[in-house]
Short mmCIF file of C-alpha atoms and ligand atoms in Angstrom, two decimals:
data_model
loop_
_atom_site.label_atom_id
_atom_site.label_comp_id
_atom_site.label_asym_id
_atom_site.label_seq_id
_atom_site.Cartn_x
_atom_site.Cartn_y
_atom_site.Cartn_z
CA MET A 51 -26.84 -39.29 -26.62
CA LYS A 52 -28.50 -39.09 -23.23
CA LEU A 53 -28.36 -42.19 -21.07
CA GLN A 54 -32.13 -42.36 -20.97
CA ASP A 55 -32.16 -42.69 -24.77
CA ILE A 56 -29.51 -45.42 -24.76
CA LEU A 57 -31.65 -47.39 -22.34
CA GLU A 58 -34.60 -47.29 -24.75
CA LYS A 59 -32.64 -48.78 -27.66
CA GLU A 60 -33.39 -52.21 -29.11
CA SER A 61 -29.74 -53.20 -29.37
CA LEU A 62 -26.70 -51.65 -27.68
CA SER A 63 -23.45 -50.77 -29.46
CA LYS A 64 -20.10 -51.21 -27.77
CA ASP A 65 -19.75 -47.47 -27.15
CA GLU A 66 -23.16 -47.39 -25.54
CA ILE A 67 -22.27 -50.30 -23.29
CA VAL A 68 -19.09 -48.51 -22.24
CA LYS A 69 -21.17 -45.42 -21.40
CA LEU A 70 -23.48 -47.50 -19.26
CA LEU A 71 -20.50 -49.07 -17.48
CA GLN A 72 -19.19 -45.58 -16.73
CA SER A 73 -22.51 -44.16 -15.58
CA LYS A 74 -22.63 -42.28 -12.28
CA ASP A 75 -25.19 -40.76 -9.94
CA GLU A 76 -28.65 -40.32 -11.54
CA ASP A 77 -27.55 -42.09 -14.71
CA ARG A 78 -26.48 -45.11 -12.70
CA THR A 79 -29.84 -45.07 -10.91
CA LEU A 80 -31.61 -44.97 -14.27
CA LEU A 81 -29.61 -47.97 -15.48
CA PHE A 82 -30.47 -49.98 -12.38
CA ARG A 83 -34.14 -48.98 -12.58
CA LYS A 84 -34.39 -50.06 -16.21
CA ALA A 85 -32.75 -53.42 -15.47
CA ALA A 86 -35.13 -53.99 -12.55
CA GLU A 87 -38.12 -53.21 -14.78
CA ILE A 88 -36.96 -55.67 -17.41
CA LYS A 89 -36.37 -58.36 -14.85
CA GLU A 90 -39.84 -57.86 -13.43
CA LYS A 91 -41.43 -57.95 -16.88
CA TYR A 92 -39.62 -60.99 -18.28
CA ILE A 93 -38.89 -63.01 -15.15
CA GLY A 94 -40.90 -61.60 -12.28
CA LYS A 95 -39.65 -60.67 -8.81
CA LYS A 96 -38.40 -64.19 -8.35
CA VAL A 97 -35.31 -66.26 -7.67
CA TRP A 98 -34.63 -69.95 -8.07
CA PHE A 99 -32.15 -72.02 -6.10
CA ARG A 100 -29.25 -74.15 -7.23
CA GLY A 101 -27.96 -75.94 -4.14
CA LEU A 102 -24.19 -75.75 -4.56
CA ILE A 103 -22.10 -78.81 -3.77
CA GLU A 104 -18.38 -78.09 -4.05
CA PHE A 105 -17.45 -81.72 -4.04
CA SER A 106 -13.68 -81.49 -4.39
CA ASN A 107 -11.02 -78.79 -4.38
CA ILE A 108 -8.45 -80.96 -6.11
CA CYS A 109 -7.52 -79.21 -9.32
CA GLY A 110 -5.16 -80.09 -12.14
CA LYS A 111 -4.81 -76.52 -13.35
CA ASP A 112 -2.91 -73.47 -12.25
CA CYS A 113 -4.94 -70.37 -13.07
CA TYR A 114 -3.07 -67.37 -11.67
CA TYR A 115 -6.11 -65.95 -9.85
CA CYS A 116 -7.57 -69.01 -8.21
CA GLY A 117 -7.05 -70.10 -4.62
CA ILE A 118 -7.54 -73.80 -5.35
CA ARG A 119 -4.91 -73.88 -8.12
CA LYS A 120 -2.68 -76.92 -8.14
CA GLY A 121 0.39 -74.91 -7.16
CA ASN A 122 -1.16 -73.63 -3.92
CA LYS A 123 0.45 -75.76 -1.21
CA ASN A 124 -1.18 -73.79 1.62
CA LEU A 125 -4.47 -75.56 1.20
CA LYS A 126 -5.87 -78.78 2.56
CA ARG A 127 -7.28 -80.78 -0.31
CA TYR A 128 -10.54 -82.67 0.06
CA ASN A 129 -12.75 -84.90 -1.97
CA LEU A 130 -16.24 -85.65 -0.68
CA SER A 131 -17.27 -89.29 -0.62
CA ASP A 132 -20.07 -90.37 -2.93
CA SER A 133 -22.37 -90.81 0.03
CA GLU A 134 -21.63 -87.29 1.30
CA ILE A 135 -22.48 -85.90 -2.14
CA LEU A 136 -25.64 -87.94 -2.32
CA SER A 137 -26.79 -86.82 1.09
CA ALA A 138 -26.19 -83.17 0.17
CA ALA A 139 -28.27 -83.75 -2.98
CA LYS A 140 -30.93 -85.40 -0.85
CA PHE A 141 -30.98 -82.37 1.41
CA ALA A 142 -31.63 -80.17 -1.64
CA TYR A 143 -34.34 -82.50 -2.88
CA GLU A 144 -36.10 -82.77 0.48
CA ASN A 145 -35.97 -79.03 0.95
CA ASN A 146 -37.50 -78.47 -2.44
CA TYR A 147 -34.54 -76.60 -3.91
CA GLY A 148 -35.46 -77.69 -7.42
CA SER A 149 -31.89 -77.94 -8.66
CA ILE A 150 -28.35 -78.53 -7.54
CA ALA A 151 -24.99 -77.51 -8.98
CA LEU A 152 -22.05 -79.87 -8.74
CA GLN A 153 -18.78 -78.00 -8.82
CA SER A 154 -15.16 -79.05 -8.36
CA GLY A 155 -11.59 -78.36 -9.33
CA GLU A 156 -10.77 -79.43 -12.82
CA LEU A 157 -9.66 -83.00 -13.50
CA GLU A 158 -9.64 -84.76 -16.83
CA ASN A 159 -9.34 -88.49 -16.48
CA ASP A 160 -11.36 -91.63 -16.84
CA THR A 161 -11.87 -92.20 -13.14
CA PHE A 162 -13.29 -88.70 -12.72
CA THR A 163 -15.55 -89.06 -15.78
CA LYS A 164 -16.97 -92.33 -14.49
CA ARG A 165 -17.41 -91.02 -11.00
CA VAL A 166 -19.39 -87.98 -12.09
CA GLU A 167 -21.45 -90.13 -14.44
CA LYS A 168 -22.32 -92.54 -11.65
CA LEU A 169 -23.21 -89.71 -9.30
CA LEU A 170 -25.51 -88.18 -11.91
CA PHE A 171 -27.35 -91.48 -12.34
CA GLU A 172 -27.68 -91.89 -8.59
CA ILE A 173 -28.93 -88.37 -7.99
CA LYS A 174 -31.49 -88.73 -10.78
CA LYS A 175 -32.62 -92.03 -9.29
CA MET A 176 -32.79 -90.71 -5.73
CA SER A 177 -35.00 -87.79 -6.82
CA GLY A 178 -37.12 -89.70 -9.33
CA GLY A 179 -35.69 -87.44 -12.03
CA LYS A 180 -37.03 -84.37 -10.28
CA LEU A 181 -33.85 -82.61 -9.19
CA GLY A 182 -32.30 -80.46 -11.90
CA ILE A 183 -28.52 -80.77 -12.18
CA THR A 184 -25.98 -78.17 -13.27
CA LEU A 185 -22.38 -79.25 -13.71
CA SER A 186 -19.40 -77.01 -13.32
CA THR A 187 -16.41 -79.28 -13.66
CA GLY A 188 -14.36 -77.44 -16.22
CA GLU A 189 -12.97 -78.28 -19.62
CA GLN A 190 -13.58 -81.82 -20.85
CA LYS A 191 -13.65 -83.72 -24.12
CA PRO A 192 -16.93 -83.55 -26.07
CA GLU A 193 -17.47 -87.31 -25.45
CA VAL A 194 -17.30 -86.69 -21.72
CA TYR A 195 -19.78 -83.82 -21.88
CA LYS A 196 -22.04 -86.09 -23.89
CA ARG A 197 -21.87 -88.95 -21.40
CA TRP A 198 -22.71 -86.61 -18.54
CA PHE A 199 -25.57 -85.10 -20.51
CA GLU A 200 -26.97 -88.56 -21.14
CA ALA A 201 -26.55 -89.39 -17.46
CA GLY A 202 -28.82 -86.48 -16.51
CA ALA A 203 -26.91 -83.19 -16.33
CA HIS A 204 -28.73 -80.58 -18.36
CA ARG A 205 -26.95 -77.36 -17.53
CA TYR A 206 -23.25 -76.58 -17.63
CA LEU A 207 -21.39 -73.56 -16.34
CA LEU A 208 -17.99 -72.81 -17.79
CA ARG A 209 -16.86 -69.26 -17.33
CA ILE A 210 -14.78 -67.83 -20.14
CA GLU A 211 -13.27 -65.68 -17.34
CA THR A 212 -12.48 -62.95 -19.90
CA SER A 213 -13.35 -62.77 -23.58
CA SER A 214 -10.07 -61.00 -24.31
CA ARG A 215 -7.51 -63.46 -25.61
CA GLU A 216 -4.67 -61.17 -24.45
CA LEU A 217 -6.02 -60.81 -20.94
CA TYR A 218 -6.74 -64.54 -20.77
CA ARG A 219 -3.09 -65.12 -21.48
CA LYS A 220 -2.02 -62.79 -18.70
CA ILE A 221 -4.10 -64.51 -16.05
CA HIS A 222 -3.27 -68.10 -17.01
CA PRO A 223 -0.04 -69.99 -17.61
CA TYR A 224 0.74 -70.02 -21.31
CA ASN A 225 0.42 -73.70 -22.19
CA ALA A 226 -1.97 -76.21 -23.75
CA LYS A 227 -3.70 -76.84 -20.43
CA HIS A 228 -4.80 -73.23 -20.22
CA SER A 229 -5.75 -72.45 -23.79
CA PHE A 230 -8.32 -69.80 -24.67
CA ASP A 231 -9.22 -71.68 -27.86
CA ARG A 232 -9.89 -74.89 -26.00
CA ARG A 233 -12.18 -73.04 -23.63
CA LEU A 234 -14.13 -71.66 -26.57
CA GLU A 235 -14.32 -75.10 -28.17
CA CYS A 236 -15.66 -76.52 -24.91
CA LEU A 237 -18.38 -73.88 -24.76
CA HIS A 238 -19.37 -74.66 -28.34
CA SER A 239 -19.52 -78.37 -27.73
CA LEU A 240 -21.66 -77.90 -24.61
CA GLN A 241 -24.11 -75.86 -26.63
CA ASP A 242 -24.08 -78.37 -29.52
CA ILE A 243 -24.78 -81.29 -27.19
CA GLY A 244 -27.85 -79.50 -25.90
CA TYR A 245 -26.87 -78.26 -22.47
CA GLN A 246 -28.27 -75.03 -21.19
CA THR A 247 -24.94 -73.34 -21.42
CA GLY A 248 -23.65 -70.78 -18.98
CA THR A 249 -20.57 -68.66 -18.98
CA GLY A 250 -19.30 -65.55 -17.30
CA VAL A 251 -16.35 -63.41 -16.41
CA MET A 252 -14.48 -61.95 -13.49
CA ILE A 253 -14.84 -58.21 -13.10
CA GLY A 254 -12.03 -55.91 -12.03
CA LEU A 255 -9.09 -58.11 -12.96
CA PRO A 256 -5.68 -56.48 -13.16
CA PHE A 257 -5.03 -55.24 -16.73
CA GLN A 258 -8.78 -55.34 -17.53
CA SER A 259 -10.31 -52.25 -19.15
CA THR A 260 -13.89 -51.03 -19.43
CA SER A 261 -13.62 -51.79 -23.12
CA ASP A 262 -12.76 -55.43 -22.25
CA LEU A 263 -15.85 -55.63 -20.05
CA ALA A 264 -18.06 -54.27 -22.82
CA ASP A 265 -16.57 -56.93 -25.12
CA ASP A 266 -17.39 -59.57 -22.50
CA LEU A 267 -21.06 -58.58 -22.58
CA ILE A 268 -21.07 -58.63 -26.37
CA PHE A 269 -19.39 -62.04 -26.30
CA MET A 270 -22.21 -63.41 -24.15
CA ARG A 271 -24.86 -61.91 -26.42
CA ASP A 272 -23.21 -63.22 -29.60
CA PHE A 273 -22.72 -66.65 -28.08
CA ASP A 274 -26.40 -66.67 -27.20
CA ILE A 275 -25.78 -68.08 -23.73
CA ASP A 276 -28.61 -69.36 -21.54
CA MET A 277 -27.04 -68.54 -18.19
CA ALA A 278 -24.49 -66.12 -16.82
CA GLY A 279 -22.40 -66.09 -13.68
CA MET A 280 -20.29 -63.00 -13.20
CA GLY A 281 -18.64 -61.58 -10.14
CA PRO A 282 -15.89 -59.32 -8.89
CA TYR A 283 -12.31 -60.54 -8.93
CA ILE A 284 -11.04 -60.79 -5.37
CA GLU A 285 -7.30 -61.11 -4.94
CA HIS A 286 -6.01 -64.19 -3.16
CA PRO A 287 -2.69 -63.94 -1.30
CA ASP A 288 -1.52 -67.44 -2.29
CA THR A 289 -1.77 -66.84 -6.02
CA PRO A 290 0.61 -65.35 -8.61
CA LEU A 291 -1.86 -62.63 -9.65
CA MET A 292 -1.44 -61.10 -6.19
CA GLU A 293 1.78 -59.62 -7.52
CA HIS A 294 -0.34 -57.17 -9.53
CA ALA A 295 -2.66 -56.21 -6.68
CA GLY A 296 -1.31 -52.66 -6.96
CA LEU A 297 -3.10 -52.30 -10.30
CA LEU A 298 -6.53 -53.17 -8.94
CA LEU A 299 -9.49 -50.86 -8.68
CA PRO A 300 -10.64 -50.32 -5.09
CA ILE A 301 -12.89 -53.19 -4.04
CA ALA A 302 -15.98 -50.94 -3.87
CA GLU A 303 -15.47 -50.01 -7.52
CA ARG A 304 -15.11 -53.64 -8.56
CA PHE A 305 -18.37 -54.30 -6.75
CA ASP A 306 -20.11 -51.40 -8.44
CA LEU A 307 -18.87 -52.50 -11.86
CA SER A 308 -20.16 -56.01 -11.18
CA LEU A 309 -23.65 -54.69 -10.43
CA LYS A 310 -23.54 -52.65 -13.63
CA MET A 311 -22.43 -55.67 -15.66
CA ILE A 312 -25.40 -57.64 -14.29
CA ALA A 313 -27.83 -54.80 -14.97
CA ILE A 314 -26.57 -54.24 -18.53
CA LEU A 315 -26.62 -57.93 -19.38
CA ARG A 316 -30.20 -58.14 -18.12
CA ILE A 317 -31.09 -55.32 -20.51
CA MET A 318 -29.24 -57.04 -23.37
CA MET A 319 -30.46 -60.58 -22.66
CA LYS A 320 -33.86 -60.25 -21.08
CA ASP A 321 -34.77 -63.88 -20.48
CA ILE A 322 -31.53 -65.61 -19.43
CA ASN A 323 -30.72 -66.96 -15.99
CA MET A 324 -28.25 -64.86 -14.08
CA VAL A 325 -26.59 -65.79 -10.81
CA ALA A 326 -26.18 -63.45 -7.87
CA SER A 327 -22.64 -64.66 -7.18
CA THR A 328 -21.26 -65.42 -3.76
CA ALA A 329 -18.21 -63.24 -4.51
CA LEU A 330 -20.55 -60.23 -4.36
CA GLN A 331 -21.46 -61.10 -0.80
CA ALA A 332 -17.79 -61.46 0.10
CA ILE A 333 -17.49 -57.71 -0.54
CA ASP A 334 -20.85 -56.40 0.65
CA PRO A 335 -22.98 -58.23 3.24
CA VAL A 336 -26.05 -57.59 1.08
CA GLY A 337 -24.23 -57.88 -2.23
CA ARG A 338 -26.30 -60.71 -3.63
CA GLU A 339 -29.55 -58.97 -2.73
CA LYS A 340 -28.37 -55.89 -4.61
CA ALA A 341 -27.65 -58.09 -7.63
CA ILE A 342 -31.13 -59.60 -7.42
CA LYS A 343 -32.59 -56.14 -7.44
CA VAL A 344 -30.81 -55.19 -10.66
CA GLY A 345 -31.37 -58.35 -12.65
CA ALA A 346 -30.06 -61.58 -11.14
CA ASN A 347 -32.59 -64.40 -10.67
CA ILE A 348 -30.55 -67.36 -9.43
CA LEU A 349 -29.07 -67.98 -5.99
CA MET A 350 -26.67 -70.77 -5.21
CA PRO A 351 -27.01 -71.62 -1.51
CA ASN A 352 -23.98 -73.57 -0.41
CA ILE A 353 -24.96 -77.07 0.71
CA THR A 354 -21.45 -78.50 0.84
CA PRO A 355 -21.01 -80.24 4.21
CA GLY A 356 -19.77 -77.54 6.61
CA LYS A 357 -16.44 -79.12 7.53
CA TYR A 358 -15.17 -78.86 3.96
CA ARG A 359 -16.41 -75.43 3.11
CA ASP A 360 -13.48 -73.54 4.39
CA SER A 361 -11.20 -75.40 1.99
CA TYR A 362 -13.03 -74.30 -1.13
CA ARG A 363 -11.50 -70.88 -0.99
CA LEU A 364 -11.33 -69.49 -4.47
CA TYR A 365 -10.81 -66.08 -2.89
CA ASN A 366 -10.64 -64.70 0.63
CA ASN A 367 -13.59 -63.66 2.78
CA LYS A 368 -15.88 -66.26 1.25
CA PRO A 369 -19.15 -65.95 3.21
CA CYS A 370 -21.07 -68.68 5.01
CA THR A 371 -18.09 -71.02 5.16
CA ASP A 372 -18.87 -72.00 8.73
CA GLU A 373 -22.61 -72.43 8.66
CA ALA A 374 -24.85 -75.44 8.30
CA ALA A 375 -26.90 -75.73 5.14
CA GLU A 376 -30.14 -75.28 7.10
CA ASP A 377 -29.01 -71.91 8.40
CA CYS A 378 -28.30 -70.79 4.90
CA ARG A 379 -31.85 -71.51 3.77
CA GLY A 380 -33.51 -69.54 6.58
CA CYS A 381 -31.06 -66.72 6.20
CA LEU A 382 -31.66 -66.54 2.44
CA GLU A 383 -35.43 -66.40 2.82
CA ALA A 384 -35.18 -63.38 5.09
CA ARG A 385 -32.64 -61.71 2.87
CA VAL A 386 -34.50 -62.19 -0.39
CA SER A 387 -37.73 -60.89 1.09
CA LEU A 388 -35.88 -57.66 1.88
CA VAL A 389 -35.67 -56.94 -1.83
CA ASP A 390 -39.31 -57.82 -2.36
CA THR A 391 -38.45 -61.06 -4.12
CA GLU A 392 -39.93 -64.52 -3.81
CA ILE A 393 -38.01 -67.81 -3.76
CA ILE A 394 -39.56 -70.33 -6.12
CA TYR A 395 -39.24 -73.79 -4.60
CA GLY A 396 -39.55 -77.11 -6.37
CA GLU A 397 -39.03 -75.84 -9.92
CA TRP A 398 -36.06 -76.29 -12.22
CA GLY A 399 -36.24 -72.67 -13.22
CA ASP A 400 -35.21 -73.17 -16.84
CA THR A 401 -35.02 -70.08 -18.97
CA LEU A 402 -37.47 -69.01 -21.56
CA HIS A 403 -34.37 -68.20 -23.55
CA TYR A 404 -33.35 -71.85 -23.69
CA GLU A 405 -36.83 -72.98 -24.66
CA LYS A 406 -36.86 -70.51 -27.54
CA ARG A 407 -33.36 -71.45 -28.68
CA LYS A 408 -34.26 -75.15 -28.62
CA ARG A 409 -37.33 -74.56 -30.75
CA SER A 410 -35.38 -72.59 -33.32
CA ILE A 411 -32.69 -75.28 -33.83
N1 5AD B 245 -11.89 -63.98 -7.41
C1 5AD B 245 -13.14 -64.08 -7.92
N2 5AD B 245 -13.57 -65.17 -8.57
C2 5AD B 245 -12.72 -66.20 -8.71
N3 5AD B 245 -12.85 -67.39 -9.30
C3 5AD B 245 -11.72 -68.07 -9.17
N4 5AD B 245 -10.81 -67.34 -8.49
C4 5AD B 245 -11.42 -66.16 -8.20
C5 5AD B 245 -11.01 -64.98 -7.53
N5 5AD B 245 -9.78 -64.86 -7.01
C6 5AD B 245 -14.06 -67.75 -10.05
C7 5AD B 245 -13.72 -68.10 -11.50
C8 5AD B 245 -14.17 -69.55 -11.64
C9 5AD B 245 -15.20 -69.67 -10.54
C10 5AD B 245 -15.46 -71.05 -10.08
O1 5AD B 245 -14.67 -68.88 -9.49
O2 5AD B 245 -14.48 -67.28 -12.37
O3 5AD B 245 -14.71 -69.85 -12.88
FE1 FES B 246 -8.54 -74.90 -11.07
FE2 FES B 246 -8.28 -72.81 -12.73
S1 FES B 246 -7.14 -73.30 -10.95
S2 FES B 246 -9.44 -74.59 -13.03
#
């Protein structure tokens, strides 16, 4: 079948997805054009902000790919004070960002649960309920997710990282703390509680095949996610996965595959929210803008206080680690206008997808 015909289909098979992931030259251009058309039709040439507050890099887990893993001793650990977090949230509110995302290393304990709960209440109060809040604080018990939902968080991002159980096992220690099944259970409980649920994967991991990536896209479709955050895997020298760096695709190919994943998911799930991830910009100075062009509609400007930013290094080359939040806003406005896209201020930017799913429950 010609690529043009695949792009016209109602629903894509795995083989067709693989073909799209392998597309080159004019076929690749056709894929990107189709994704851009769908984005324009279902979403508009728009992006919404989620002001990102990386409030702590203290993590109880040891994922083999991640720079803030517990076992990395070459990293200064930090934990923002409540007032620093609140003032970052206030910055987002006063600058009309619409939403924030609170992200941290993964901790599961009562003190952490209570702290996040209290912060959620305070942020809701400070903004008169107007600031939307996404949480990205890892795997937790259903009761904890529930408490945070009741305290005001309404979106949750938990990347599955890879939908292949075998690959998951290769990139995580094999123990109860890093269980693929638990991750799946967490995603289900988030959805059951009523969160707008987001997941995503890393693209270009060692041992990962094109077939795995096609399965990842099918996983997201079958799970009926509301939001997706996907980006290229970038090796980090202080992590165990570095040992397999020899197996990696060249960085430009990982970048290209990431854009294709975004474009194909936009075609498969027309009305979800999709992030233009910061990891894309770590590879290409206009990486996020390229992602916006082919389907992404969410940007996460970093509003973590500058002095801590350098310590939230999930991977190397993380952009904007030394800039003030204000600079980021101006710089983003100029960048987004380059791809003929408008930033929508002061709105939560919930998906039509979520609204429809809620109605059908
Ligand atoms: N390269 C790219 N993304 C990474 N993440 C963690 N480590 C890396 C890396 N080396 C991503 C994971 C995680 C998110 C917060 O950052 O997907 O879910
Ligand atoms: Fe922190 Fe994976 S290393 S959750």
